[in-house]
XYZ file of C-alpha atoms in Angstrom:
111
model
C 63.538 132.393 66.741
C 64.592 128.846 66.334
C 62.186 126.049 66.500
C 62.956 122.786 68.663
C 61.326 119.595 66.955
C 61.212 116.590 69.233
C 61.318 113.315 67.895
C 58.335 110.901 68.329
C 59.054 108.903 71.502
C 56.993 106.427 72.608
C 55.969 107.021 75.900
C 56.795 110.620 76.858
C 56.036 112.302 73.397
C 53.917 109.713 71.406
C 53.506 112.204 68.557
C 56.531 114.114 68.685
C 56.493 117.815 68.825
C 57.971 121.251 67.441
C 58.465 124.404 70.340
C 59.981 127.739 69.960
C 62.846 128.057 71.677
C 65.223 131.128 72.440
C 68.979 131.685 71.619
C 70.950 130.586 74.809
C 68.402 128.120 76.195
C 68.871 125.031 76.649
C 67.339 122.003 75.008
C 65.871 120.580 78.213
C 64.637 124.309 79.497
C 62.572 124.338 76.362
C 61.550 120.558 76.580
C 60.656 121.296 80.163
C 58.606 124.416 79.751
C 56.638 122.840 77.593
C 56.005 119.895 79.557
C 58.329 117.367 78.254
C 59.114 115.264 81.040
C 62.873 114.649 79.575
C 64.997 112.853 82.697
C 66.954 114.386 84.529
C 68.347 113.330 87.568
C 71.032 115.697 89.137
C 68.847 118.204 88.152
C 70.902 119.963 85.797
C 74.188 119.616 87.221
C 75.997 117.884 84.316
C 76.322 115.178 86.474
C 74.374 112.100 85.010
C 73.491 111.145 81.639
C 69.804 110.461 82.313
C 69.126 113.680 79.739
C 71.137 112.364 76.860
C 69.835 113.220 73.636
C 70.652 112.509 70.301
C 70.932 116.089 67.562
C 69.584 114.828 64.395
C 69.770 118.036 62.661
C 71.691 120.919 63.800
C 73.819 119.762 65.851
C 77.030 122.476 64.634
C 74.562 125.471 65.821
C 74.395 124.333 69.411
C 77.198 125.237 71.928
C 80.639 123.595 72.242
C 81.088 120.661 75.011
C 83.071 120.611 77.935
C 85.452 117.696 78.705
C 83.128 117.256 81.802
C 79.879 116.104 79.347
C 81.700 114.302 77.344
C 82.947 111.642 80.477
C 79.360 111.867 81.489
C 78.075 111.286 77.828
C 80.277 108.199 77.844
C 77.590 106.357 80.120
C 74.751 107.072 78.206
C 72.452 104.515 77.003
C 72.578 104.448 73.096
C 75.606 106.955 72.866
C 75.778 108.596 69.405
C 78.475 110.344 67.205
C 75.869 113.596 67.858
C 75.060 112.893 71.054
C 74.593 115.707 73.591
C 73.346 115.986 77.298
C 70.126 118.217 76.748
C 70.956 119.917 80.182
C 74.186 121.244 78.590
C 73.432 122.318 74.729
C 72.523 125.454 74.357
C 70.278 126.482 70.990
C 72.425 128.724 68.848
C 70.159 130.760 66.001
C 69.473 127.325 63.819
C 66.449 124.434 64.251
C 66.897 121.721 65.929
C 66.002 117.969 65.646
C 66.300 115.811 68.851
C 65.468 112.185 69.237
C 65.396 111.081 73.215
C 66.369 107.908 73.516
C 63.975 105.213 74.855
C 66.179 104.016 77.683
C 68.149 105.478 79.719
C 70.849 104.575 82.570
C 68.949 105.552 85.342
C 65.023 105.370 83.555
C 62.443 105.203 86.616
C 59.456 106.443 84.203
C 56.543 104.287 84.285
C 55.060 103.392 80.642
């Protein structure tokens, strides 16, 4: 079973964090099951970037990208060569590490 680890991030995961995670979630499904409050605005639809995360190890083990998240990736706030909208990459069989950006386009969180 592959382990998620989350990043520290200031104000919605001061201490960072490390989940279990199945093969064919999603990073956000996991991030949101276990009460990550990771943005997302069109509510999974692939249609913002507000969920844009940033694969800092791992990143070959999660699923391809569509031509569709990669135009919405291009709006993202602090866009990375391994950059990846967390509503769209699914968890192959390897750990993850994910940093969430501090900003992004459409942030309404409150610190």
């Amino acid at each position: 079973m592959p382990k998620i680890f989350f990043l520290p991030h200031k104000i919605i995961l001061p201490k960072g964090a490390v989940f279990d995670s199945k093969t064919g979630e999603t990073i956000l499904h996991v991030g949101l099951r276990n009460n990550v409050k990771i943005e997302h605005a069109c509510e999974q639809s692939c249609a913002c970037s507000t969920c844009h995360c940033i694969i800092r190890k791992g990143f070959h083990s999660l699923s391809g990208w569509s031509e569709k998240e990669d135009d919405i990736l291009d709006k993202a706030w602090g866009l990375e060569s391994k950059s990846r909208l967390s509503c769209q990459a699914i968890i192959g069989n390897v750990d993850v590490v994910v940093e969430i950006p501090l900003y992004s386009v459409n942030y309404t969180g409150e610190s």
